[in-house]
Coordinates of C-alpha atoms and ligand atoms in Angstrom, one line a residue:
M3 CA -11.4 100.9 79.4
T4 CA -14.5 102.7 80.3
K5 CA -13.9 106.4 81.0
I6 CA -15.2 107.2 84.6
S7 CA -15.0 110.6 86.6
L8 CA -12.4 110.7 89.8
Q9 CA -15.7 110.8 92.1
E10 CA -17.1 107.6 90.3
M11 CA -13.8 106.0 90.8
T12 CA -13.6 107.1 94.4
A13 CA -17.1 105.9 95.2
Y14 CA -16.4 102.6 93.4
A15 CA -13.1 102.1 95.3
K16 CA -15.1 102.6 98.5
N17 CA -18.2 100.2 97.7
Y18 CA -15.9 97.5 96.8
G19 CA -13.4 97.8 99.7
F20 CA -10.5 99.2 98.1
V21 CA -10.2 102.6 99.2
F22 CA -11.9 103.9 102.4
Q23 CA -11.9 107.7 103.7
G24 CA -9.4 108.0 106.8
S25 CA -10.7 108.0 110.2
E26 CA -14.2 108.3 108.5
I27 CA -16.2 107.6 111.7
Y28 CA -14.9 110.7 113.1
G29 CA -15.7 112.8 110.1
G30 CA -12.4 111.9 108.6
L31 CA -8.9 113.7 108.4
A32 CA -8.6 115.6 105.1
N33 CA -6.7 113.6 102.6
T34 CA -6.3 110.5 104.3
W35 CA -7.2 107.3 102.9
D36 CA -7.3 103.9 104.4
Y37 CA -6.7 100.6 102.2
G38 CA -9.4 97.9 102.6
P39 CA -8.8 94.5 102.0
L40 CA -8.8 94.6 98.1
G41 CA -6.9 97.9 98.3
A42 CA -4.2 96.4 100.9
A43 CA -3.9 92.9 98.6
L44 CA -3.5 95.2 95.3
K45 CA -0.9 97.5 97.0
N46 CA 1.1 94.3 97.9
N47 CA 1.0 92.9 94.6
I48 CA 2.0 96.1 92.9
K49 CA 5.0 96.3 95.4
A50 CA 5.9 92.8 94.9
L51 CA 6.0 92.9 91.1
W52 CA 8.1 96.0 91.4
W53 CA 10.6 94.2 93.6
Q54 CA 10.4 91.2 91.3
R55 CA 11.3 93.4 88.2
F56 CA 13.6 96.0 89.3
I57 CA 15.5 93.9 92.0
R58 CA 14.9 90.1 92.0
E59 CA 15.3 89.7 88.1
E60 CA 18.3 92.5 88.0
P61 CA 21.4 90.4 89.1
N62 CA 23.3 93.7 90.1
N63 CA 20.4 95.2 92.1
V64 CA 19.7 94.6 95.8
G65 CA 16.9 95.5 98.3
L66 CA 17.1 97.6 101.5
D67 CA 14.7 98.4 104.3
S68 CA 16.0 101.8 106.0
S69 CA 14.2 103.6 108.8
I70 CA 11.6 106.6 108.2
L71 CA 13.2 108.4 111.1
M72 CA 16.8 109.5 110.2
N73 CA 19.6 112.0 111.6
P74 CA 18.2 115.3 110.8
A75 CA 21.8 116.0 109.9
V76 CA 20.9 113.8 106.6
W77 CA 18.2 116.4 105.5
K78 CA 20.8 119.2 105.8
A79 CA 23.0 117.4 103.5
S80 CA 20.5 116.4 101.2
G81 CA 19.1 119.9 100.7
H82 CA 15.6 119.2 102.0
I83 CA 15.8 121.6 104.9
D84 CA 17.1 124.6 102.8
G85 CA 15.4 123.7 99.6
F86 CA 12.4 121.5 99.8
N87 CA 9.6 123.9 99.6
D88 CA 6.4 124.9 97.7
P89 CA 5.3 128.1 96.6
L90 CA 2.3 129.3 98.5
T91 CA 0.0 132.1 97.8
D92 CA -3.3 133.2 99.3
C93 CA -6.2 135.0 97.3
R94 CA -6.7 138.2 99.1
K95 CA -10.3 138.3 98.3
C96 CA -11.7 135.0 99.2
K97 CA -8.7 133.9 101.3
S98 CA -8.2 130.6 99.6
R99 CA -4.7 129.1 99.5
H100 CA -2.9 128.0 96.2
R101 CA 0.1 126.5 94.9
A102 CA 1.5 129.3 92.4
D103 CA 3.1 126.7 90.2
H104 CA -0.4 124.8 89.8
L105 CA -2.3 128.3 89.0
I106 CA 0.3 128.7 86.1
E107 CA 0.2 125.1 85.0
A108 CA -3.8 125.3 85.1
Q109 CA -4.0 128.3 82.9
V110 CA -1.0 127.3 80.2
D111 CA -1.7 123.7 78.5
G112 CA 1.7 121.6 78.9
F113 CA 3.3 124.4 80.9
H114 CA 5.3 122.6 84.2
A115 CA 6.5 125.3 86.6
D116 CA 8.0 122.8 89.2
G117 CA 11.5 124.0 89.9
L118 CA 10.8 127.9 89.0
E119 CA 12.2 130.7 91.2
T120 CA 9.8 132.5 93.2
E121 CA 10.2 135.6 91.5
V122 CA 9.8 133.9 87.9
L123 CA 6.6 132.5 89.1
E124 CA 5.1 136.0 90.7
A125 CA 6.1 137.6 87.3
K126 CA 4.3 134.8 85.5
L127 CA 0.9 135.3 87.5
V128 CA 0.7 139.0 86.7
E129 CA 2.0 138.5 83.0
L130 CA -0.7 135.7 82.4
D131 CA -3.2 137.6 84.2
I132 CA -4.0 134.6 86.5
A133 CA -7.2 134.7 88.3
C134 CA -8.2 133.0 91.7
P135 CA -9.9 129.8 90.5
G136 CA -12.3 130.2 93.6
C137 CA -13.6 133.8 93.2
G138 CA -12.0 135.2 89.8
A139 CA -10.0 138.0 91.7
K140 CA -6.7 138.8 90.5
D141 CA -5.1 139.7 93.6
F142 CA -2.7 137.2 95.2
T143 CA -0.3 137.7 98.3
P144 CA 3.5 137.6 97.7
I145 CA 4.7 133.8 97.4
R146 CA 6.0 132.2 100.4
R147 CA 8.2 129.0 100.5
F148 CA 6.7 126.5 102.7
N149 CA 8.9 123.5 103.9
L150 CA 7.1 120.2 103.1
M151 CA 8.8 118.1 105.7
F152 CA 6.7 116.8 108.7
K153 CA 8.7 118.0 112.0
T154 CA 8.2 115.7 114.9
S155 CA 10.3 115.2 118.2
Q156 CA 12.3 112.2 119.5
G157 CA 12.6 111.7 123.2
V158 CA 10.2 111.8 126.3
L159 CA 11.3 114.9 128.1
D160 CA 11.4 118.3 126.8
E161 CA 14.9 119.1 127.5
S162 CA 16.1 115.9 125.9
S163 CA 14.0 115.8 122.9
Q164 CA 15.4 116.5 119.6
A165 CA 13.4 117.7 116.6
I166 CA 13.7 115.2 114.0
Y167 CA 11.5 114.8 110.3
L168 CA 9.5 112.0 108.8
R169 CA 11.4 111.2 105.5
P170 CA 10.2 113.0 102.4
E171 CA 11.7 110.2 100.0
T172 CA 13.1 106.8 100.6
A173 CA 16.0 107.7 98.5
Q174 CA 18.2 109.3 101.3
G175 CA 18.1 106.1 103.4
I176 CA 19.8 104.5 100.2
F177 CA 22.5 107.3 100.0
V178 CA 23.5 106.8 103.7
N179 CA 23.9 103.1 103.4
F180 CA 25.7 103.1 100.2
K181 CA 29.0 102.2 101.7
N182 CA 27.3 99.5 104.0
V183 CA 25.6 97.7 101.4
Q184 CA 28.5 98.0 99.0
R185 CA 31.0 96.4 101.1
A186 CA 28.8 93.8 102.9
L187 CA 27.5 92.6 99.5
R188 CA 30.8 93.1 97.7
K189 CA 29.0 94.8 95.0
K190 CA 30.9 96.3 92.0
L191 CA 29.9 99.1 89.8
P192 CA 27.3 99.5 88.1
F193 CA 24.8 98.3 90.7
G194 CA 21.3 99.4 92.0
I195 CA 19.9 99.8 95.7
G196 CA 16.0 99.7 95.8
Q197 CA 13.4 100.1 98.5
V198 CA 9.8 100.3 99.1
G199 CA 8.4 102.3 101.9
K200 CA 6.4 105.3 103.2
S201 CA 7.3 108.9 102.6
F202 CA 5.6 111.8 104.0
R203 CA 5.2 115.4 102.8
N204 CA 3.1 118.2 104.0
E205 CA 1.8 119.0 100.9
I206 CA 0.1 122.4 100.6
T207 CA -2.6 121.2 98.3
P208 CA -3.2 117.5 98.5
G209 CA -6.1 116.0 96.5
N210 CA -7.3 114.1 93.3
F211 CA -8.1 111.4 95.9
I212 CA -5.0 109.2 96.4
F213 CA -2.9 111.0 93.8
R214 CA -1.4 113.6 96.0
T215 CA -1.5 112.8 99.8
R216 CA 0.7 113.6 102.8
E217 CA 1.6 110.0 103.3
F218 CA 2.3 107.8 100.6
E219 CA 4.6 104.9 99.7
Q220 CA 7.6 105.2 97.2
M221 CA 9.2 102.5 95.1
E222 CA 12.7 103.7 94.4
L223 CA 15.8 102.6 93.1
E224 CA 19.4 104.3 93.3
F225 CA 21.3 102.9 90.5
F226 CA 25.0 103.7 91.1
C227 CA 27.5 103.6 88.0
R228 CA 30.8 105.1 86.9
P229 CA 30.7 108.9 85.8
G230 CA 30.1 109.0 82.1
E231 CA 27.8 106.1 82.1
E232 CA 24.7 107.9 83.5
K233 CA 23.2 108.5 80.0
H234 CA 23.3 104.9 79.1
W235 CA 21.5 103.9 82.6
F236 CA 19.3 106.9 82.2
D237 CA 17.8 105.7 79.1
H238 CA 17.9 101.9 80.1
Y239 CA 15.8 102.7 83.0
L240 CA 13.3 105.2 81.3
E241 CA 12.3 102.4 78.9
A242 CA 12.4 99.7 81.6
S243 CA 10.1 101.8 83.7
K244 CA 7.8 102.2 80.5
R245 CA 7.8 98.4 79.8
F246 CA 7.1 97.6 83.4
L247 CA 3.9 99.9 83.3
T248 CA 2.6 98.4 79.9
D249 CA 3.6 94.9 81.2
L250 CA 1.2 95.6 84.1
G251 CA -1.5 96.3 81.5
I252 CA -1.4 100.2 81.1
R253 CA -2.1 101.1 77.7
A254 CA 0.7 102.8 76.0
E255 CA -1.3 105.8 74.7
N256 CA -2.1 106.6 78.3
V257 CA 1.4 107.0 79.1
R258 CA 3.8 109.9 77.8
F259 CA 7.5 110.8 78.6
R260 CA 8.1 114.5 79.7
E261 CA 11.4 115.9 79.7
H262 CA 12.3 118.7 82.4
T263 CA 13.6 121.9 81.0
A264 CA 16.7 123.2 82.6
E265 CA 14.9 125.7 84.9
Q266 CA 12.7 122.8 86.0
L267 CA 15.3 120.4 87.1
S268 CA 15.5 119.9 91.0
H269 CA 18.9 120.8 92.7
Y270 CA 20.4 117.4 92.6
S271 CA 19.6 116.7 89.1
D272 CA 21.1 117.1 85.4
A273 CA 18.3 115.5 83.5
T274 CA 14.9 114.3 84.6
T275 CA 12.1 112.8 82.6
D276 CA 8.6 112.2 84.2
I277 CA 6.6 109.2 83.0
D278 CA 3.0 110.7 83.2
Y279 CA -0.3 109.0 83.1
R280 CA -3.4 110.2 81.5
Y281 CA -5.6 110.7 84.6
P282 CA -9.2 112.0 84.2
W283 CA -7.8 115.7 84.9
G284 CA -5.3 115.4 82.2
F285 CA -1.7 113.8 82.0
D286 CA 0.0 114.0 85.4
E287 CA 3.3 112.7 87.0
L288 CA 3.4 109.1 87.8
W289 CA 7.0 108.0 87.8
G290 CA 10.2 110.3 87.8
I291 CA 13.7 109.2 86.2
A292 CA 16.5 111.6 87.3
S293 CA 20.0 111.5 86.9
R294 CA 21.2 112.9 90.1
T295 CA 24.9 113.0 89.2
D296 CA 27.1 112.4 92.3
F297 CA 25.4 115.0 94.2
D298 CA 24.0 112.9 97.2
L299 CA 26.9 111.0 97.8
K300 CA 29.2 114.3 97.9
M301 CA 27.0 116.1 100.1
H302 CA 27.0 113.2 102.6
Q303 CA 30.7 112.9 102.0
A304 CA 31.1 116.6 103.1
H305 CA 28.4 116.6 105.8
A306 CA 29.2 113.4 107.6
E307 CA 33.0 113.6 107.0
E308 CA 33.0 110.2 105.8
N309 CA 34.5 108.7 102.6
M310 CA 31.9 108.0 100.0
E311 CA 34.3 106.9 97.4
Y312 CA 34.1 103.6 95.3
Q313 CA 37.6 102.0 94.6
D314 CA 37.6 100.2 91.3
P315 CA 39.0 96.7 92.1
V316 CA 41.1 96.3 88.8
T317 CA 42.3 99.8 88.2
N318 CA 42.3 101.2 92.2
E319 CA 40.9 104.3 90.7
R320 CA 38.9 106.2 93.4
F321 CA 35.8 108.3 92.6
I322 CA 32.2 109.1 93.8
P323 CA 29.8 107.2 91.7
Y324 CA 26.9 108.8 89.6
V325 CA 23.3 107.8 90.4
V326 CA 20.5 107.4 88.0
E327 CA 17.2 107.3 89.9
P328 CA 13.6 105.8 88.9
A329 CA 11.2 107.1 91.8
L330 CA 7.4 105.9 91.6
G331 CA 4.6 106.3 94.0
V332 CA 2.6 103.1 94.8
E333 CA -0.6 104.9 95.2
R334 CA -0.4 107.0 91.7
L335 CA 0.3 103.6 90.1
F336 CA -2.7 101.9 92.1
L337 CA -4.8 104.6 90.8
A338 CA -3.6 104.5 87.2
L339 CA -4.4 100.6 87.3
L340 CA -7.8 100.9 88.5
F341 CA -8.5 103.5 85.7
D342 CA -7.2 101.6 83.0
A343 CA -8.8 98.3 84.1
Y344 CA -12.2 99.5 84.9
H345 CA -14.5 98.5 82.3
E346 CA -18.1 98.5 82.1
E347 CA -19.6 95.8 79.3
A348 CA -23.1 95.2 78.0
L349 CA -23.8 91.6 78.0
E350 CA -26.6 90.1 76.5
D351 CA -29.3 90.4 79.1
D352 CA -27.1 92.3 81.5
T353 CA -24.6 94.6 82.2
R354 CA -21.3 94.0 84.3
V355 CA -18.3 95.7 85.6
N356 CA -15.4 93.9 84.6
L357 CA -12.0 95.1 86.4
K358 CA -9.6 93.8 83.9
L359 CA -6.5 93.7 86.1
L360 CA -3.7 91.6 85.0
P361 CA -4.0 88.4 87.1
A362 CA -0.8 88.7 88.9
L363 CA -2.2 91.9 90.3
A364 CA -5.8 90.9 91.1
P365 CA -6.6 90.8 94.6
Y366 CA -7.8 87.4 94.7
K367 CA -7.0 85.1 91.9
I368 CA -10.0 82.4 92.2
A369 CA -13.3 82.7 94.0
V370 CA -14.6 79.5 95.2
L371 CA -18.4 79.3 94.7
P372 CA -20.6 76.4 95.9
L373 CA -23.5 76.2 93.6
L374 CA -26.0 75.5 96.3
K375 CA -25.0 75.8 99.9
K376 CA -25.9 72.7 101.5
P377 CA -25.0 70.1 99.2
H378 CA -21.8 71.6 98.2
R379 CA -20.5 73.5 101.0
D380 CA -18.0 70.8 102.7
Q381 CA -16.4 70.0 99.3
A382 CA -16.0 73.9 98.5
T383 CA -14.5 74.6 101.8
T384 CA -12.0 71.6 101.6
L385 CA -11.1 73.3 98.0
F386 CA -10.7 76.9 99.5
N387 CA -8.3 75.3 102.3
T388 CA -6.1 73.5 99.6
L389 CA -6.0 76.5 97.1
S390 CA -5.4 79.2 99.8
K391 CA -2.0 77.4 100.4
H392 CA -1.2 78.4 96.8
F393 CA -3.0 81.6 96.0
D394 CA -5.0 84.5 97.4
V395 CA -8.5 83.0 97.3
V396 CA -12.4 84.1 98.2
Y397 CA -15.1 82.1 99.2
D398 CA -18.5 83.1 98.4
E399 CA -21.7 81.2 99.1
S400 CA -24.5 83.8 99.3
G401 CA -26.6 84.6 96.3
A402 CA -27.6 83.6 93.0
I403 CA -24.5 82.3 91.0
G404 CA -24.9 84.9 88.3
R405 CA -24.6 87.9 90.9
R406 CA -21.7 86.3 92.5
Y407 CA -19.8 86.2 89.3
R408 CA -20.9 89.8 88.5
R409 CA -19.3 90.7 91.9
Q410 CA -16.0 88.8 91.3
D411 CA -15.8 90.4 88.0
A412 CA -16.1 93.8 89.5
I413 CA -13.3 93.4 91.8
G414 CA -11.1 91.8 89.2
T415 CA -11.0 88.3 90.4
P416 CA -9.8 86.3 87.1
F417 CA -11.0 82.9 87.9
A418 CA -14.3 81.5 89.4
L419 CA -14.6 77.9 90.6
T420 CA -17.9 76.3 91.0
V421 CA -18.3 73.5 93.0
D422 CA -21.5 71.4 91.7
H423 CA -23.1 67.7 91.7
Q424 CA -20.5 66.4 89.3
S425 CA -17.5 67.5 91.6
A426 CA -18.7 65.1 94.3
E427 CA -18.8 62.4 91.6
D428 CA -15.5 63.1 89.7
G429 CA -13.5 65.7 91.6
T430 CA -13.8 68.3 88.8
Y431 CA -14.9 72.0 89.2
T432 CA -16.0 74.5 86.4
L433 CA -13.3 77.2 86.1
R434 CA -14.8 80.4 84.6
D435 CA -12.7 82.9 83.0
R436 CA -13.4 86.5 84.0
D437 CA -12.7 88.3 80.6
T438 CA -14.0 85.6 78.1
M439 CA -16.5 84.1 80.7
E440 CA -15.6 80.8 79.0
Q441 CA -15.9 77.7 81.2
I442 CA -13.9 74.6 81.3
R443 CA -13.8 71.5 83.8
L444 CA -10.9 70.9 85.6
N445 CA -9.3 68.7 88.5
E446 CA -7.6 70.1 91.7
E447 CA -4.1 69.7 90.2
D448 CA -4.8 71.0 86.7
I449 CA -6.5 74.2 88.3
I450 CA -3.3 74.9 90.4
R451 CA -1.2 74.5 87.4
H452 CA -3.5 76.4 84.8
V453 CA -4.0 79.2 87.5
R454 CA -0.3 79.3 88.4
E455 CA 0.6 79.7 84.8
K456 CA -2.0 82.5 84.2
I457 CA -0.8 84.7 87.1
R458 CA 3.0 84.4 86.3
F459 CA 4.5 87.7 85.7
Ligands
GAP22 N1 13.6 110.6 95.4 C1 13.1 111.4 94.3 C2 11.5 111.7 94.7 O1 11.1 111.5 95.7 P1 9.6 112.9 93.5 O2 9.3 113.3 92.3 O3 9.5 114.0 94.6 O4 11.1 112.4 93.6 C3 8.8 110.4 93.3 O5 8.7 111.6 94.0 C4 7.4 109.9 93.1 O6 6.8 109.7 94.5 C5 6.6 110.8 92.2 O7 6.8 110.3 90.8 C6 5.2 110.2 92.6 O8 4.9 108.9 91.8 C7 5.4 109.8 94.1 N2 4.7 110.9 94.9 C8 5.6 112.1 95.3 N3 4.9 112.9 96.0 C9 3.7 112.4 96.2 C10 2.5 112.6 97.0 N4 2.3 113.7 97.6 N5 1.4 111.8 97.1 C11 1.7 110.7 96.5 N6 2.7 110.0 95.6 C12 3.8 111.1 95.5

């Protein structure tokens, strides 16, 4: 891993087609990002591997795709209307706007202020003599709480329109469908329901590229178990989450567990541990693993007046299950993977950027490169057509072969296939490995077998 700054990563991601500024030709829209061809492919691969690991390979777990727009009563029950807010304070001198918890965290190494009451935060600002990062003044307005949900309205006519919200987490779509899924799939405890989808939060201070945005994607699993078994499943999913990260190629030393103190816990949780990644600005939250107790199902039972109990098929006991929730942001993992994979390497007569992504994550698995345009193009095109039925393949015939290899290395393509004069004679191609740069000759059938083996997760 070569350490580069966030600015350098932002420029790299743009130049190679991973991430562009949103609405760029109109001057952008603050903190919105569009995912280019490579970014879209990498995101899809991240989501597919999460689904594979946490849904497909877990016999107890099933998937869901619930609506972004939900009955507003859901957010009343979940506590988001009354309690989902950030502490906002303004500098009286330079008028800059801040999150009070972030001001304190920036001052005290390792301190995490999320979840603290307004009065506690105000006292800390004074006690720690915190100054405005913009102008150095120590004169802040009282903290105001700012609800993070995006409000919109449903219905065309003013009189019939209803205020609704864009979901701030995918989790509630799972809770409200708990009974539907349990009954339809005849699931027995313990079992999990997972989903991947967009969430929206009107963050006061978005930033750090794609780390904190107002529109983002979550991969959440709600794992339902008997009361008393939550500690076991909490530990299980904490370890499973860490293993997923290291299996994806994230270095263990760049990941740490951070347990929330009693004051930092969200209103729904009796234990939470975040998995932090070492971003260029320091360790910061990548993945939250929360023990949510029976809070959500109980609240929905009360507000919707619907029975949310589970009946044990053997003992006939009825109870509301407890929930363990590993909740991960797609973009935060995307960014961590890029930082971990990015390498600048000195070669004998050259330098190269090598994006050492796990082959399963790479946007393209194979680059098909005719050595010369005219004589090799037809065979290379036929090869592309065959391989693209199996893998994500890119075709490139422009420029010197060395330059084309460099470009593929820089976007993480694990294999480059060169079509040359020998290919026409014996149907073999040169397969070059991104990391070792070693080359072997294989025929089409062996290439498919070799690559399939290497991209298995
Ligand atoms: N259902 C629980 C929940 O949503 P959270 O800690 O608020 O918990 C889970 O969010 C994960 O979603 C975070 O660990 C992070 O990876 C991602 N996330 C949250 N807010 C985000 C934002 N504004 N931008 C990007 N990712 C975000």
